[in-house]
């Protein structure tokens, strides 16, 4: 499916990270990619993150999955909604929904959450820290969108849910199948199903917080320094007041920190690996036995395409002289020359058809074999 009636450049200039956008059915032809029953089935599976939210009187109650199969027969009359996280990792047709949104780079994409609600069901007014495209898959949902919130915005007292205490919407729209609502980070929003069988696909993004970057990058760098790497002052001179921490000492201490944290090349390598770590251990494509190089060579020569594991995170960073660092599921592969072109190709498309001539290249076989062994790729035939 493609966005045929959608001006990407205009959207990026006017809306992305700025203000909400209602995009009325921009698809050539919209087709709901998942049946409600399949979603319910996923919510019962171990290892799949799911939540059931039920309206109880004035309030909402939360049950975390996996849900017992019998739960769906015992729903009662109260409006409810079921939410399943990362459905793109389990259902290829849902993974395909990300493709049209790849005008945003892959490293910013988180997952596709899918919700199902009966009439009146919803998760309550809230805000998220991330950008989201809310694609109406089936049925109708009334969305109310409010102003920008922040850490001071009052929340309702609730043990499990972060709900807005007083939500004053600025816009209200009823979305029909194929319609999309884009909500930037921290804009309040509230979606309520209008009629039964309401399915919404949330194409969710991620953006590292500064605090998380500082924590994780500095912890990574700290590992590289031994206990003997310490503050030194062989040039110490007497000072008037022993109680003073002199400016020169602070300069030296601050320098020790900054030297360790400001190495851009090391940061790029670390960030690529850090960002490409898979979120869930599920959708594990690792083969039981290590893959034989000869088999890889034969399949490439035969022109068999490689599929990317939808749960895998792949990205690359360009370096000097055409070299690239390829990142796949937390691992960095240094690639130069033809290998760099191969790495770039692997990151471009969900299915990779390699030039059969690469069957004669030792480094290409090594790279593909490593990616197969760690479950990031698999030959389509298998
Ligand atoms: C939903 O699909 O019901 C909620 C999605 C969201 O508000 O982020
Ligand atoms: Co939300």
XYZ file of C-alpha atoms and ligand atoms in Angstrom:
391
model
C 0.000 0.000 0.000
C 1.239 3.456 -0.824
C 0.429 7.007 0.130
C -0.679 8.247 -3.252
C -2.384 11.464 -2.160
C 0.112 12.824 0.282
C 2.692 15.589 -0.079
C 5.624 14.348 2.011
C 7.711 17.530 1.737
C 4.813 19.698 2.781
C 3.990 17.437 5.657
C 7.611 17.510 6.890
C 7.835 21.287 6.550
C 4.464 22.124 8.125
C 3.630 19.342 10.564
C 6.421 16.924 11.523
C 7.351 17.671 15.167
C 5.304 20.886 14.937
C 1.560 20.408 14.849
C -1.036 17.681 14.370
C -2.282 16.806 10.894
C -5.455 15.121 9.737
C -4.748 13.247 6.520
C -7.951 12.034 4.908
C -7.551 8.663 3.194
C -4.308 9.230 1.266
C -4.034 5.581 0.132
C -4.608 4.431 -3.408
C -6.783 1.752 -1.890
C -6.946 1.121 1.841
C -7.124 -2.458 3.049
C -7.181 -3.329 6.752
C -4.082 -5.544 7.201
C -5.154 -7.536 10.280
C -8.346 -9.237 11.439
C -9.612 -8.491 14.985
C -9.437 -12.239 15.815
C -5.757 -12.372 14.905
C -5.077 -9.425 17.173
C -6.935 -11.111 20.037
C -4.858 -14.245 19.387
C -1.615 -12.261 19.690
C -2.756 -10.765 22.991
C -2.941 -14.284 24.424
C 0.634 -15.167 23.444
C 3.562 -15.192 25.831
C 6.225 -12.627 25.031
C 3.783 -10.325 23.220
C 3.168 -7.055 25.062
C -0.554 -6.344 25.351
C -2.984 -4.397 27.512
C -6.721 -4.463 28.012
C -8.304 -1.208 29.129
C -11.897 -1.193 30.337
C -14.100 1.753 31.207
C -15.358 1.246 34.741
C -17.818 3.886 35.851
C -15.916 7.145 35.373
C -12.485 5.529 35.374
C -10.365 3.186 33.292
C -8.895 -0.074 34.518
C -5.850 -1.798 33.076
C -5.039 -5.488 32.705
C -1.663 -6.501 31.311
C -1.354 -9.415 28.899
C -0.893 -12.152 28.026
C -4.658 -12.569 28.413
C -6.308 -15.948 28.942
C -8.281 -16.925 25.835
C -11.433 -17.155 27.946
C -11.098 -13.416 28.744
C -12.684 -12.373 25.450
C -15.846 -14.349 26.216
C -16.217 -12.524 29.551
C -16.007 -8.888 28.544
C -19.269 -7.616 29.974
C -21.004 -4.479 28.784
C -18.438 -1.840 29.631
C -16.573 -0.326 26.690
C -13.100 -1.847 26.361
C -10.066 -1.628 24.149
C -7.257 -4.060 23.524
C -3.771 -2.790 22.648
C -0.966 -4.936 21.280
C 2.564 -3.607 20.922
C 5.048 -4.280 18.086
C 2.572 -6.159 15.896
C 4.855 -5.396 12.934
C 7.244 -8.003 14.354
C 4.658 -10.761 14.128
C 2.550 -9.893 11.105
C 4.296 -9.086 7.793
C 1.232 -7.199 6.467
C 1.418 -4.912 9.497
C 5.187 -4.498 9.059
C 4.429 -3.386 5.489
C 2.486 -0.448 6.970
C 5.793 1.128 8.043
C 7.121 1.227 4.486
C 5.103 4.296 3.332
C 6.333 6.221 6.387
C 10.006 5.634 5.678
C 10.379 9.274 4.697
C 11.314 9.321 8.385
C 14.577 7.381 8.833
C 14.410 3.832 10.176
C 16.420 4.627 13.279
C 13.561 6.864 14.480
C 10.903 4.167 14.051
C 9.784 2.251 17.096
C 6.953 -0.114 16.303
C 3.344 -0.493 15.190
C 0.882 -0.809 18.045
C -2.568 -2.043 17.095
C -5.721 -1.353 19.063
C -9.172 -2.870 18.845
C -12.121 -1.269 20.591
C -15.839 -1.774 20.968
C -18.207 1.207 20.839
C -17.109 3.832 23.365
C -13.729 2.156 24.012
C -10.536 4.173 24.297
C -7.431 4.670 26.386
C -8.405 8.076 27.770
C -6.950 11.543 27.176
C -3.164 11.467 27.410
C 0.013 12.587 25.758
C 2.985 10.598 24.511
C 6.654 11.531 24.273
C 6.814 10.398 20.659
C 5.484 11.212 17.226
C 2.747 8.891 16.052
C 0.712 8.286 12.909
C -2.676 6.916 13.946
C -4.000 5.021 10.960
C -7.679 4.133 11.182
C -7.832 0.524 9.965
C -11.399 -0.568 10.498
C -14.504 1.142 11.853
C -14.560 4.699 13.085
C -12.929 6.617 15.892
C -13.557 10.128 17.177
C -10.259 11.845 17.891
C -10.019 14.958 19.956
C -6.660 16.674 19.899
C -5.592 19.241 22.448
C -2.745 21.598 23.157
C 0.876 20.840 23.904
C 1.435 19.369 27.375
C 4.523 19.239 29.528
C 5.775 17.769 32.798
C 3.638 20.319 34.704
C 0.363 19.373 32.988
C -1.945 17.975 35.722
C -2.640 14.254 35.543
C -5.443 12.225 37.082
C -4.409 10.149 40.066
C -4.146 6.648 38.600
C -1.904 3.720 39.496
C -1.276 2.489 35.988
C -2.282 5.112 33.419
C -1.065 8.644 32.797
C -4.330 10.413 32.012
C -4.834 14.160 31.610
C -6.820 15.743 34.437
C -8.442 18.471 32.359
C -8.315 17.946 28.656
C -9.499 20.849 26.513
C -9.444 19.755 22.890
C -8.734 22.254 20.151
C -9.803 19.966 17.280
C -12.151 17.072 16.823
C -12.417 14.676 13.899
C -14.083 11.338 13.197
C -11.658 9.097 11.336
C -12.881 6.571 8.780
C -10.930 3.575 7.468
C -7.732 4.751 5.776
C -7.700 8.180 7.435
C -4.559 9.144 9.347
C -4.033 11.448 12.282
C -0.477 12.603 12.933
C 0.198 13.660 16.535
C 3.556 15.219 17.439
C 5.174 14.534 20.820
C 3.338 15.876 23.903
C 0.119 16.952 22.169
C -2.836 15.745 24.215
C -5.149 13.351 22.380
C -8.136 11.142 23.069
C -9.619 8.586 20.689
C -13.002 6.981 21.319
C -14.451 4.233 19.136
C -17.652 5.198 17.325
C -19.408 1.858 16.870
C -17.861 -1.581 17.335
C -14.933 -3.123 15.473
C -12.701 -0.079 15.643
C -9.071 -0.811 14.809
C -6.284 1.753 14.916
C -2.663 1.253 13.881
C -0.172 3.497 15.694
C 3.042 3.883 13.718
C 5.157 5.014 16.638
C 8.541 6.716 16.609
C 11.264 7.046 19.192
C 13.762 9.694 20.110
C 16.416 9.148 22.767
C 16.143 11.431 25.763
C 19.213 13.475 26.622
C 19.299 11.876 30.071
C 19.298 8.390 28.561
C 22.065 9.341 26.098
C 24.250 10.792 28.833
C 23.677 7.760 31.064
C 24.346 5.124 28.474
C 27.133 6.813 26.492
C 29.058 7.766 29.613
C 28.609 4.271 31.076
C 29.954 2.849 27.806
C 32.967 5.153 27.838
C 33.593 4.536 31.542
C 34.176 0.849 30.755
C 37.177 1.790 28.618
C 39.096 3.442 31.476
C 40.946 1.538 34.152
C 40.955 2.331 37.852
C 44.451 3.843 37.561
C 43.264 6.471 35.076
C 42.830 9.209 37.652
C 43.211 12.850 38.360
C 46.932 13.731 38.651
C 48.624 16.879 39.880
C 52.420 16.485 39.737
C 52.576 20.252 39.158
C 50.863 21.018 42.478
C 51.895 24.305 44.088
C 50.988 25.650 47.528
C 47.672 27.460 47.838
C 46.609 30.107 50.341
C 43.493 28.372 51.526
C 43.544 24.583 51.596
C 39.752 24.667 51.495
C 39.637 25.951 47.918
C 39.134 23.745 44.875
C 41.112 25.886 42.461
C 39.972 26.733 38.959
C 42.952 24.869 37.499
C 41.798 21.667 39.206
C 38.279 22.088 37.896
C 39.662 22.685 34.381
C 41.623 19.470 34.583
C 38.691 17.446 35.994
C 36.266 18.844 33.458
C 38.791 18.085 30.710
C 39.033 14.461 31.833
C 35.273 14.160 31.424
C 35.060 16.013 28.151
C 37.947 14.149 26.516
C 36.229 10.871 27.267
C 32.776 11.954 26.101
C 33.488 14.206 23.120
C 35.039 11.627 20.780
C 32.596 11.948 17.865
C 33.834 8.912 15.939
C 33.542 6.679 18.985
C 30.135 8.174 19.737
C 28.861 7.439 16.215
C 29.975 3.814 16.452
C 28.466 3.434 19.905
C 25.188 5.141 18.974
C 24.679 2.974 15.892
C 25.066 -0.155 17.986
C 23.023 1.174 20.872
C 20.159 2.324 18.677
C 20.039 -0.926 16.687
C 19.567 -3.152 19.715
C 16.368 -5.145 19.236
C 13.537 -4.290 21.600
C 12.092 -7.775 21.994
C 13.736 -11.177 21.836
C 10.783 -12.536 19.857
C 10.733 -13.099 16.087
C 14.063 -14.839 16.490
C 15.322 -15.890 13.060
C 18.626 -17.354 14.269
C 19.216 -20.704 12.567
C 19.691 -23.758 14.774
C 23.007 -24.582 13.105
C 25.535 -22.007 11.913
C 25.017 -21.262 8.233
C 27.538 -22.838 5.830
C 29.429 -20.350 3.642
C 29.047 -22.696 0.679
C 25.244 -22.608 1.021
C 25.297 -18.820 1.198
C 27.458 -18.667 -1.915
C 25.116 -21.023 -3.794
C 21.945 -19.120 -2.827
C 23.435 -15.761 -3.795
C 24.590 -17.231 -7.111
C 21.076 -18.610 -7.677
C 19.611 -15.119 -7.228
C 17.588 -15.948 -4.099
C 16.451 -12.788 -2.316
C 17.161 -12.074 1.337
C 14.378 -10.933 3.660
C 15.045 -8.647 6.591
C 13.739 -9.823 9.917
C 10.946 -7.319 10.718
C 12.110 -7.371 14.352
C 15.655 -6.436 13.337
C 16.954 -2.926 13.440
C 19.331 -2.092 10.627
C 21.015 1.200 9.859
C 24.321 2.544 8.641
C 26.608 5.535 9.103
C 28.861 6.776 6.319
C 32.548 7.247 7.129
C 35.577 8.406 5.162
C 36.421 7.246 1.645
C 33.129 5.491 1.034
C 33.395 3.242 4.081
C 30.261 2.582 6.109
C 29.523 1.116 9.498
C 26.572 -1.249 9.209
C 24.583 -1.740 12.394
C 22.394 -4.792 12.768
C 20.766 -5.726 16.050
C 23.403 -4.132 18.234
C 26.415 -5.313 16.197
C 28.669 -3.088 14.061
C 30.156 -4.333 10.779
C 32.874 -2.193 9.202
C 32.373 -2.236 5.462
C 34.547 -0.733 2.724
C 34.384 -0.789 -1.077
C 31.855 -3.264 -2.490
C 30.894 -4.269 1.018
C 29.850 -0.706 1.768
C 27.533 -0.758 -1.257
C 26.142 -4.081 -0.067
C 25.532 -2.699 3.445
C 23.719 0.331 2.035
C 21.577 -1.926 -0.156
C 20.657 -4.155 2.794
C 19.419 -1.095 4.693
C 17.371 0.294 1.825
C 14.705 -2.337 1.177
C 12.867 -4.902 3.290
C 13.781 -7.549 0.698
C 17.306 -7.592 -0.678
C 18.154 -9.101 -4.037
C 21.931 -9.318 -4.262
C 23.961 -9.187 -7.429
C 24.706 -12.901 -8.125
C 28.291 -11.840 -8.941
C 28.777 -11.280 -5.183
C 28.840 -15.079 -4.860
C 32.490 -14.724 -5.881
C 33.312 -12.242 -3.122
C 34.706 -13.644 0.134
C 33.908 -10.525 2.206
C 30.307 -10.450 0.902
C 29.824 -14.091 1.898
C 31.328 -13.336 5.329
C 28.981 -10.389 5.901
C 25.832 -12.158 4.706
C 26.722 -15.300 6.682
C 27.167 -13.245 9.857
C 23.813 -11.494 9.324
C 22.098 -14.842 8.703
C 23.705 -16.373 11.805
C 22.518 -13.575 14.052
C 19.004 -13.765 12.577
C 18.914 -10.290 11.021
C 18.383 -11.742 7.524
C 17.086 -14.994 6.035
C 16.945 -16.291 2.480
C 13.386 -15.945 1.206
C 13.091 -19.579 0.245
C 13.563 -20.768 3.817
C -5.479 3.797 20.515
O -5.147 3.239 19.460
O -6.583 3.612 20.996
C -4.576 4.725 21.249
C -3.393 5.163 20.530
C -2.782 6.397 21.166
O -3.476 7.258 21.634
O -1.554 6.559 21.198
Co -1.321 8.236 22.377
